[in-house]
Tab-separated table of C-alpha atoms and ligand atoms in Angstrom:
chain	number	residue	atom	x	y	z
W	1	UNK	CA	0.445	-36.679	10.183
W	2	UNK	CA	0.533	-36.727	6.449
W	3	UNK	CA	-0.897	-33.660	4.794
W	4	UNK	CA	-0.293	-33.045	1.119
W	5	UNK	CA	3.400	-32.456	0.411
W	6	UNK	CA	2.750	-29.088	-1.211
W	7	UNK	CA	2.367	-27.405	2.184
W	8	UNK	CA	5.572	-27.767	4.152
W	9	UNK	CA	5.506	-27.978	7.931
W	10	UNK	CA	7.526	-24.783	8.376
W	11	UNK	CA	5.064	-22.653	6.453
W	12	UNK	CA	1.867	-24.331	7.648
W	13	UNK	CA	1.346	-22.035	10.622
W	14	UNK	CA	1.815	-18.899	8.519
W	15	UNK	CA	-0.379	-20.275	5.736
W	16	UNK	CA	-3.250	-21.153	8.067
W	17	UNK	CA	-2.978	-17.813	9.841
W	18	UNK	CA	-3.076	-15.970	6.510
W	19	UNK	CA	-6.119	-17.974	5.385
W	20	UNK	CA	-7.968	-17.053	8.575
W	21	UNK	CA	-6.994	-13.387	8.112
W	22	UNK	CA	-8.091	-13.262	4.485
W	23	UNK	CA	-11.327	-15.195	5.102
W	24	UNK	CA	-12.463	-13.009	7.997
W	25	UNK	CA	-14.233	-16.009	9.530
W	26	UNK	CA	-13.697	-19.638	8.677
W	27	UNK	CA	-14.316	-23.040	10.288
W	28	UNK	CA	-11.735	-25.787	10.768
W	29	UNK	CA	-13.506	-27.747	8.035
W	30	UNK	CA	-13.198	-24.704	5.793
W	31	UNK	CA	-9.437	-24.680	6.475
W	32	UNK	CA	-9.193	-28.390	5.645
W	33	UNK	CA	-11.012	-27.784	2.349
W	34	UNK	CA	-8.889	-24.752	1.474
W	35	UNK	CA	-5.484	-26.264	2.298
W	36	UNK	CA	-5.887	-29.980	1.586
W	37	UNK	CA	-4.315	-30.647	5.002
W	38	UNK	CA	-5.792	-33.309	7.295
W	39	UNK	CA	-8.255	-32.428	10.020
W	40	UNK	CA	-5.658	-33.504	12.591
W	41	UNK	CA	-3.020	-31.133	11.257
W	42	UNK	CA	-5.447	-28.218	11.105
W	43	UNK	CA	-6.604	-28.977	14.619
W	44	UNK	CA	-3.026	-28.923	15.970
W	45	UNK	CA	-2.063	-25.722	14.139
W	46	UNK	CA	-5.260	-23.926	15.187
W	47	UNK	CA	-4.760	-24.944	18.829
W	48	UNK	CA	-1.263	-23.446	18.699
W	49	UNK	CA	-2.553	-20.187	17.198
W	50	UNK	CA	-5.267	-19.957	19.867
W	51	UNK	CA	-2.651	-20.567	22.607
W	52	UNK	CA	-0.522	-17.746	21.152
W	53	UNK	CA	-3.562	-15.476	21.317
W	54	UNK	CA	-3.468	-14.829	17.559
W	55	UNK	CA	-6.742	-16.587	16.724
W	56	UNK	CA	-10.037	-16.713	18.617
W	57	UNK	CA	-13.062	-18.957	18.363
W	58	UNK	CA	-16.183	-17.000	17.648
W	59	UNK	CA	-19.829	-17.886	17.161
W	60	UNK	CA	-21.183	-20.698	15.047
W	61	UNK	CA	-22.305	-21.193	11.498
W	62	UNK	CA	-24.897	-23.687	10.293
W	63	UNK	CA	-23.231	-26.310	8.132
W	64	UNK	CA	-25.168	-27.958	5.333
W	65	UNK	CA	-25.742	-31.068	7.446
W	66	UNK	CA	-27.391	-29.016	10.171
W	67	UNK	CA	-24.421	-29.468	12.515
W	68	UNK	CA	-23.099	-26.231	13.992
W	69	UNK	CA	-19.476	-25.346	13.313
W	70	UNK	CA	-17.247	-23.219	15.507
W	71	UNK	CA	-15.875	-20.328	13.483
W	72	UNK	CA	-12.345	-18.954	13.803
W	73	UNK	CA	-11.162	-15.411	13.306
W	74	UNK	CA	-8.023	-13.379	13.741
W	75	UNK	CA	-7.674	-11.816	17.188
W	76	UNK	CA	-7.158	-8.349	15.738
W	77	UNK	CA	-5.863	-6.797	18.937
W	78	UNK	CA	-3.300	-9.503	19.740
W	79	UNK	CA	-0.462	-7.721	17.928
W	80	UNK	CA	0.255	-4.342	16.371
W	81	UNK	CA	2.604	-2.835	13.797
W	82	UNK	CA	3.999	0.669	13.293
W	83	UNK	CA	4.074	2.117	9.765
W	84	UNK	CA	6.127	5.210	8.910
W	85	UNK	CA	6.163	7.124	5.620
W	86	UNK	CA	9.235	9.350	5.520
W	87	UNK	CA	9.076	12.306	3.183
W	88	UNK	CA	10.948	15.613	2.893
W	89	UNK	CA	7.764	17.530	3.581
W	90	UNK	CA	5.987	15.276	6.095
W	91	UNK	CA	6.374	12.144	8.189
W	92	UNK	CA	3.213	10.082	8.612
W	93	UNK	CA	2.969	7.502	11.408
W	94	UNK	CA	0.260	4.876	11.864
W	95	UNK	CA	-0.274	2.108	14.385
W	96	UNK	CA	-2.331	-0.756	12.973
W	97	UNK	CA	-3.730	-3.863	14.568
W	98	UNK	CA	-3.086	-7.384	13.312
W	99	UNK	CA	-5.844	-7.042	10.724
W	100	UNK	CA	-4.237	-3.887	9.291
W	101	UNK	CA	-6.852	-1.468	10.677
W	102	UNK	CA	-5.448	1.893	11.782
W	103	UNK	CA	-5.814	2.458	15.534
W	104	UNK	CA	-3.681	5.626	15.771
W	105	UNK	CA	-2.286	8.090	13.270
W	106	UNK	CA	-0.085	11.178	13.599
W	107	UNK	CA	1.567	13.437	11.066
W	108	UNK	CA	4.653	15.541	11.790
W	109	UNK	CA	7.140	17.790	10.007
W	110	UNK	CA	9.210	16.090	7.307
W	111	UNK	CA	12.893	15.224	7.387
W	112	UNK	CA	13.773	18.501	5.604
W	113	UNK	CA	17.449	19.538	5.692
W	114	UNK	CA	18.086	18.251	9.247
W	115	UNK	CA	20.993	15.921	10.079
W	116	UNK	CA	19.933	12.239	9.937
W	117	UNK	CA	20.898	11.686	13.598
W	118	UNK	CA	18.589	14.509	14.690
W	119	UNK	CA	15.738	13.191	12.529
W	120	UNK	CA	16.164	9.663	13.940
W	121	UNK	CA	16.084	10.994	17.506
W	122	UNK	CA	12.943	13.009	16.860
W	123	UNK	CA	11.263	10.079	15.072
W	124	UNK	CA	11.935	7.715	17.980
W	125	UNK	CA	10.128	10.160	20.269
W	126	UNK	CA	7.233	10.460	17.821
W	127	UNK	CA	6.934	6.652	17.575
W	128	UNK	CA	6.793	6.508	21.401
W	129	UNK	CA	4.041	9.154	21.405
W	130	UNK	CA	2.085	7.171	18.796
W	131	UNK	CA	2.279	3.958	20.829
W	132	UNK	CA	1.564	5.714	24.153
W	133	UNK	CA	-1.536	7.385	22.680
W	134	UNK	CA	-3.183	3.949	22.490
W	135	UNK	CA	-1.566	2.445	25.597
W	136	UNK	CA	-0.417	-0.714	23.821
W	137	UNK	CA	2.289	-2.763	25.578
W	138	UNK	CA	5.584	-2.594	23.704
W	139	UNK	CA	5.934	-6.390	23.482
W	140	UNK	CA	2.752	-6.585	21.419
W	141	UNK	CA	4.329	-4.551	18.632
W	142	UNK	CA	5.788	-6.750	15.918
W	143	UNK	CA	7.972	-4.123	14.303
W	144	UNK	CA	8.222	-0.902	12.328
W	145	UNK	CA	7.852	-0.558	8.561
W	146	UNK	CA	9.747	2.436	7.141
W	147	UNK	CA	8.988	3.499	3.567
W	148	UNK	CA	10.206	6.323	1.347
W	149	UNK	CA	10.638	7.061	-2.348
W	150	UNK	CA	14.203	5.696	-2.430
W	151	UNK	CA	14.614	2.798	0.000
W	152	UNK	CA	18.310	1.957	-0.743
W	153	UNK	CA	19.265	5.345	0.724
W	154	UNK	CA	17.343	4.331	3.824
W	155	UNK	CA	19.437	1.341	4.920
W	156	UNK	CA	21.651	3.207	7.415
W	157	UNK	CA	18.792	5.387	8.523
W	158	UNK	CA	16.645	2.316	9.175
W	159	UNK	CA	19.389	0.679	11.243
W	160	UNK	CA	19.706	3.820	13.379
W	161	UNK	CA	15.947	3.955	13.856
W	162	UNK	CA	15.955	0.296	14.883
W	163	UNK	CA	18.538	1.053	17.601
W	164	UNK	CA	16.646	4.149	18.759
W	165	UNK	CA	13.216	2.522	18.989
W	166	UNK	CA	14.178	-1.041	19.880
W	167	UNK	CA	11.720	-2.245	17.215
W	168	UNK	CA	12.752	-4.427	14.249
W	169	UNK	CA	12.653	-2.223	11.115
W	170	UNK	CA	11.758	-3.330	7.570
W	171	UNK	CA	12.221	-1.045	4.531
W	172	UNK	CA	10.408	-0.636	1.228
W	173	UNK	CA	9.468	2.002	-1.320
W	174	UNK	CA	6.305	4.061	-0.880
W	175	UNK	CA	4.476	2.886	-4.018
W	176	UNK	CA	4.995	-0.822	-3.252
W	177	UNK	CA	3.943	-0.210	0.343
W	178	UNK	CA	0.742	1.463	-0.856
W	179	UNK	CA	-0.064	-1.593	-3.000
W	180	UNK	CA	0.566	-3.983	-0.089
W	181	UNK	CA	-1.664	-1.844	2.128
W	182	UNK	CA	-4.539	-2.088	-0.359
W	183	UNK	CA	-4.000	-5.825	-0.672
W	184	UNK	CA	-3.770	-6.448	3.064
W	185	UNK	CA	-6.806	-4.369	3.960
W	186	UNK	CA	-8.910	-6.415	1.551
W	187	UNK	CA	-9.658	-3.531	-0.792
W	188	UNK	CA	-8.807	-5.810	-3.718
W	189	UNK	CA	-9.253	-9.582	-4.067
W	190	UNK	CA	-6.699	-11.849	-2.386
W	191	UNK	CA	-5.458	-13.267	-5.700
W	192	UNK	CA	-5.834	-10.109	-7.777
W	193	UNK	CA	-3.414	-8.796	-10.355
W	194	UNK	CA	-3.504	-5.085	-9.693
W	195	UNK	CA	-1.429	-1.923	-9.439
W	196	UNK	CA	-1.519	0.916	-6.950
W	197	UNK	CA	-0.760	4.039	-8.964
W	198	UNK	CA	1.001	6.296	-6.487
W	199	UNK	CA	1.239	10.061	-6.955
W	200	UNK	CA	3.161	12.075	-4.389
W	201	UNK	CA	5.548	14.649	-5.845
W	202	UNK	CA	6.505	11.952	-8.384
W	203	UNK	CA	4.636	9.057	-9.959
W	204	UNK	CA	5.199	5.363	-9.339
W	205	UNK	CA	3.273	2.120	-9.174
W	206	UNK	CA	3.252	-0.803	-6.764
W	207	UNK	CA	2.499	-4.048	-8.567
W	208	UNK	CA	0.825	-7.185	-7.177
W	209	UNK	CA	0.641	-10.145	-9.568
W	210	UNK	CA	-1.804	-12.922	-8.683
W	211	UNK	CA	-1.710	-11.900	-5.027
W	212	UNK	CA	2.115	-11.688	-4.822
W	213	UNK	CA	4.024	-8.410	-4.611
W	214	UNK	CA	6.387	-7.886	-7.541
W	215	UNK	CA	9.354	-5.678	-6.616
W	216	UNK	CA	11.867	-6.642	-9.267
W	217	UNK	CA	15.548	-7.435	-8.552
W	218	UNK	CA	16.425	-3.831	-7.656
W	219	UNK	CA	13.096	-2.948	-6.078
W	220	UNK	CA	12.170	-0.599	-8.904
W	221	UNK	CA	9.346	-2.485	-10.640
W	222	UNK	CA	6.461	-0.180	-11.535
W	223	UNK	CA	8.453	2.984	-12.342
W	224	UNK	CA	5.598	4.264	-14.494
W	225	UNK	CA	6.785	7.858	-14.051
W	226	UNK	CA	9.542	7.107	-16.564
W	227	UNK	CA	7.266	5.814	-19.314
W	228	UNK	CA	8.171	7.760	-22.464
W	229	UNK	CA	5.190	9.659	-23.854
W	230	UNK	CA	7.109	11.977	-26.220
W	231	UNK	CA	10.278	10.895	-28.047
W	232	UNK	CA	11.383	14.505	-28.491
W	233	UNK	CA	10.102	15.688	-25.138
W	234	UNK	CA	11.976	17.485	-22.352
W	235	UNK	CA	15.003	15.911	-20.682
W	236	UNK	CA	14.171	13.873	-17.572
W	237	UNK	CA	16.591	13.535	-14.621
W	238	UNK	CA	16.609	9.766	-15.338
W	239	UNK	CA	18.538	10.453	-18.575
W	240	UNK	CA	15.699	9.804	-21.019
W	241	UNK	CA	13.389	12.248	-22.760
W	242	UNK	CA	9.667	12.848	-22.580
W	243	UNK	CA	8.943	10.797	-19.451
W	244	UNK	CA	5.450	10.960	-17.926
W	245	UNK	CA	6.847	12.621	-14.799
W	246	UNK	CA	8.520	15.574	-16.575
W	247	UNK	CA	5.565	16.038	-18.921
W	248	UNK	CA	2.691	15.733	-16.493
W	249	UNK	CA	3.746	14.875	-12.919
W	250	UNK	CA	2.851	17.194	-10.018
W	251	UNK	CA	6.169	19.052	-10.481
W	252	UNK	CA	5.293	19.809	-14.114
W	253	UNK	CA	1.763	20.907	-13.202
W	254	UNK	CA	3.118	23.232	-10.506
W	255	UNK	CA	5.777	24.690	-12.838
W	256	UNK	CA	3.112	25.523	-15.439
W	257	UNK	CA	0.840	27.064	-12.802
W	258	UNK	CA	3.671	29.206	-11.407
W	259	UNK	CA	4.367	30.520	-14.898
W	260	UNK	CA	0.744	31.677	-15.138
W	261	UNK	CA	0.528	34.886	-13.080
W	262	UNK	CA	-3.263	34.973	-12.950
W	263	UNK	CA	-3.483	31.383	-11.815
W	264	UNK	CA	-0.650	31.821	-9.289
W	265	UNK	CA	-2.550	34.701	-7.721
W	266	UNK	CA	-5.946	32.974	-7.813
W	267	UNK	CA	-4.570	29.774	-6.304
W	268	UNK	CA	-2.327	31.569	-3.769
W	269	UNK	CA	0.698	29.482	-4.707
W	270	UNK	CA	3.190	29.369	-1.860
W	271	UNK	CA	6.110	28.299	-4.054
W	272	UNK	CA	6.202	31.623	-5.859
W	273	UNK	CA	9.612	32.247	-7.349
W	274	UNK	CA	11.638	30.240	-4.850
W	275	UNK	CA	13.571	27.402	-6.426
W	276	UNK	CA	15.169	24.287	-5.005
W	277	UNK	CA	13.153	23.723	-1.855
W	278	UNK	CA	9.871	25.068	-3.201
W	279	UNK	CA	7.097	22.893	-1.820
W	280	UNK	CA	5.625	21.186	-4.868
W	281	UNK	CA	3.151	19.238	-2.732
W	282	UNK	CA	1.727	22.388	-1.134
W	283	UNK	CA	1.345	24.178	-4.477
W	284	UNK	CA	-0.178	21.103	-6.141
W	285	UNK	CA	-2.767	20.995	-3.344
W	286	UNK	CA	-3.452	24.717	-3.838
W	287	UNK	CA	-4.003	24.173	-7.593
W	288	UNK	CA	-6.387	21.299	-6.796
W	289	UNK	CA	-8.365	23.482	-4.420
W	290	UNK	CA	-8.582	26.208	-7.063
W	291	UNK	CA	-9.906	23.636	-9.565
W	292	UNK	CA	-12.553	22.504	-7.085
W	293	UNK	CA	-13.592	26.148	-6.597
W	294	UNK	CA	-14.220	26.302	-10.336
W	295	UNK	CA	-10.994	27.937	-11.588
W	296	UNK	CA	-10.981	26.846	-15.246
W	297	UNK	CA	-7.209	27.291	-15.739
W	298	UNK	CA	-6.392	25.125	-12.738
W	299	UNK	CA	-8.865	22.482	-13.893
W	300	UNK	CA	-7.429	22.490	-17.438
W	301	UNK	CA	-3.883	21.969	-16.102
W	302	UNK	CA	-4.958	19.002	-13.969
W	303	UNK	CA	-7.054	17.458	-16.741
W	304	UNK	CA	-4.148	17.693	-19.149
W	305	UNK	CA	-1.939	15.914	-16.590
W	306	UNK	CA	-4.659	13.298	-16.058
W	307	UNK	CA	-4.759	12.477	-19.796
W	308	UNK	CA	-1.007	11.747	-19.806
W	309	UNK	CA	-1.263	9.684	-16.612
W	310	UNK	CA	-4.201	7.765	-18.105
W	311	UNK	CA	-2.303	6.877	-21.297
W	312	UNK	CA	0.688	5.575	-19.298
W	313	UNK	CA	-1.660	3.663	-16.975
W	314	UNK	CA	-3.313	2.045	-19.990
W	315	UNK	CA	0.096	0.763	-21.154
W	316	UNK	CA	0.758	-0.635	-17.678
W	317	UNK	CA	-2.664	-2.329	-17.693
W	318	UNK	CA	-2.030	-3.853	-21.119
W	319	UNK	CA	1.479	-5.070	-20.272
W	320	UNK	CA	0.472	-6.655	-16.946
W	321	UNK	CA	-3.139	-7.627	-17.758
W	322	UNK	CA	-4.344	-5.683	-14.725
W	323	UNK	CA	-7.755	-6.313	-13.196
W	324	UNK	CA	-7.788	-3.311	-10.863
W	325	UNK	CA	-5.989	0.035	-10.668
W	326	UNK	CA	-6.095	1.876	-7.336
W	327	UNK	CA	-5.208	5.585	-7.291
W	328	UNK	CA	-3.373	6.486	-4.119
W	329	UNK	CA	-0.830	8.818	-2.519
W	330	UNK	CA	-1.090	12.411	-1.272
W	331	UNK	CA	-1.512	14.015	-4.711
W	332	UNK	CA	-4.454	11.740	-5.596
W	333	UNK	CA	-5.845	12.477	-2.114
W	334	UNK	CA	-6.183	16.142	-3.125
W	335	UNK	CA	-6.842	15.850	-6.889
W	336	UNK	CA	-8.397	12.380	-7.236
W	337	UNK	CA	-11.794	13.791	-8.200
W	338	UNK	CA	-10.245	15.274	-11.370
W	339	UNK	CA	-8.048	12.284	-12.287
W	340	UNK	CA	-10.496	9.464	-11.523
W	341	UNK	CA	-13.042	10.127	-14.327
W	342	UNK	CA	-10.255	10.663	-16.907
W	343	UNK	CA	-8.515	7.405	-15.943
W	344	UNK	CA	-11.812	5.531	-15.869
W	345	UNK	CA	-12.710	6.707	-19.356
W	346	UNK	CA	-9.309	5.576	-20.658
W	347	UNK	CA	-9.137	2.207	-18.882
W	348	UNK	CA	-12.722	1.119	-19.161
W	349	UNK	CA	-12.713	1.423	-22.923
W	350	UNK	CA	-9.361	1.211	-24.642
W	351	UNK	CA	-7.548	-1.719	-23.038
W	352	UNK	CA	-6.844	-4.868	-25.031
W	353	UNK	CA	-8.054	-7.694	-22.807
W	354	UNK	CA	-10.898	-6.399	-20.651
W	355	UNK	CA	-12.001	-3.212	-18.894
W	356	UNK	CA	-9.904	-2.359	-15.842
W	357	UNK	CA	-11.680	-1.308	-12.675
W	358	UNK	CA	-10.257	2.057	-11.522
W	359	UNK	CA	-10.881	3.294	-8.004
W	360	UNK	CA	-9.636	5.922	-5.601
W	361	UNK	CA	-8.121	4.615	-2.355
W	362	UNK	CA	-10.258	5.582	0.651
W	363	UNK	CA	-7.015	6.333	2.530
W	364	UNK	CA	-4.902	7.861	-0.247
W	365	UNK	CA	-3.152	10.391	2.023
W	366	UNK	CA	-1.742	7.791	4.431
W	367	UNK	CA	-1.729	4.706	2.172
W	368	UNK	CA	2.063	4.301	2.271
W	369	UNK	CA	2.263	4.440	6.068
W	370	UNK	CA	-0.581	1.913	6.347
W	371	UNK	CA	1.201	-0.275	3.792
W	372	UNK	CA	4.459	0.031	5.760
W	373	UNK	CA	2.674	-1.452	8.774
W	374	UNK	CA	1.156	-4.148	6.538
W	375	UNK	CA	4.671	-5.146	5.405
W	376	UNK	CA	5.561	-5.816	9.046
W	377	UNK	CA	2.398	-7.896	9.499
W	378	UNK	CA	3.048	-9.734	6.253
W	379	UNK	CA	6.614	-10.561	7.260
W	380	UNK	CA	5.263	-12.083	10.461
W	381	UNK	CA	2.243	-13.854	9.055
W	382	UNK	CA	3.497	-14.759	5.605
W	383	UNK	CA	7.276	-15.123	5.970
W	384	UNK	CA	9.294	-14.627	2.798
W	385	UNK	CA	6.094	-14.263	0.841
W	386	UNK	CA	5.510	-17.977	0.706
W	387	UNK	CA	1.932	-16.945	0.774
W	388	UNK	CA	-0.765	-19.529	0.667
W	389	UNK	CA	-3.485	-17.398	-0.752
W	390	UNK	CA	-7.143	-17.796	-0.298
W	391	UNK	CA	-9.315	-18.933	-3.201
W	392	UNK	CA	-11.725	-16.119	-4.067
W	393	UNK	CA	-14.656	-18.249	-2.921
W	394	UNK	CA	-13.961	-20.629	-0.058
W	395	UNK	CA	-17.298	-22.333	-0.492
W	396	UNK	CA	-16.474	-23.435	-4.027
W	397	UNK	CA	-15.424	-27.045	-4.529
W	398	UNK	CA	-12.496	-26.075	-6.733
W	399	UNK	CA	-8.937	-27.042	-5.862
W	400	UNK	CA	-7.209	-24.508	-3.602
W	401	UNK	CA	-4.991	-21.880	-5.160
W	402	UNK	CA	-1.379	-21.936	-4.000
W	403	UNK	CA	0.836	-19.012	-4.827
W	404	UNK	CA	4.466	-18.865	-3.907
A	501	LIG	ZN1	12.558	9.703	-16.744
């Protein structure tokens, strides 16, 4: 069989599977049109995917000639993936199906000061509980995605977790995982250039360029938290001065609130005067709740932070020519209603090329765990990111879009 040379045999299966996933439903003829492969090749690949249980035939669609076509779709419950977001304060676990939809979710105490071996042992038990809660057979689980703020420190930890759970483990950082989760779940277009702006206790961004995740050689692409917004500003732990994170990140907001006795009392800040291990996330949530109750000082602190975040986000949008910015992560989950209008005002007016669509992730609190599971699915369905991405409109007669 002689399909076009641009799709190699080795990646054909993954490419066809990814097209079916991204399309939702598509006919064999639709696959031929989208890939440029012959009908014979598509037929063989699809038969293999049906035999593996990954794809199912479903219903019919009227073609233009009046002939009815069998439609294909992903068999969403054929395989599953575990996603884990590891954080000092909290560990979030999700089990997703092949389509990336969450079928189970649990949240447990964070890694805290415990010994890594103890944390790994506890996590293996929690992963078992997650899987048992749905009654999925172990051999249907493709693997476990483990994400955290600093993935290089995770390598040994990930290997231990792999031994303890018996599941293959893949690692990534939380902001990139959040972006992949948005991409996989279809929240943004398949070939979009977009960023997931992630706010936990720090600020980062996951970047997807033309449908392909951009990590950078050291995995640190999108470190928007270290954008300089004041040349003479306070020292940042990164070595520079006046970074977004030290000026306006959740830690800075919480520090200002703690210094304001009236606000501390009104918001019931739990951090109080404690230092090193003071829970920034808990106090940031308390400040957000106070703002929603109408506390003007809490609202002013958050709005000031939002203006800094918006200015840095505008630079990111201009540098990368972003189409969409998705706000995600636990801090946007609690304070998104304050940040969203400020970011929209900044990015819908003052960018160079075109207005940028800004939206709040519908699953901001668990976006990284969902993305961690999506990384597992992606590594199975789109190996080594040789993604054959879907044209935005399959019905269009334009040449297919191939993205490596
Ligand atoms: Zn910095």
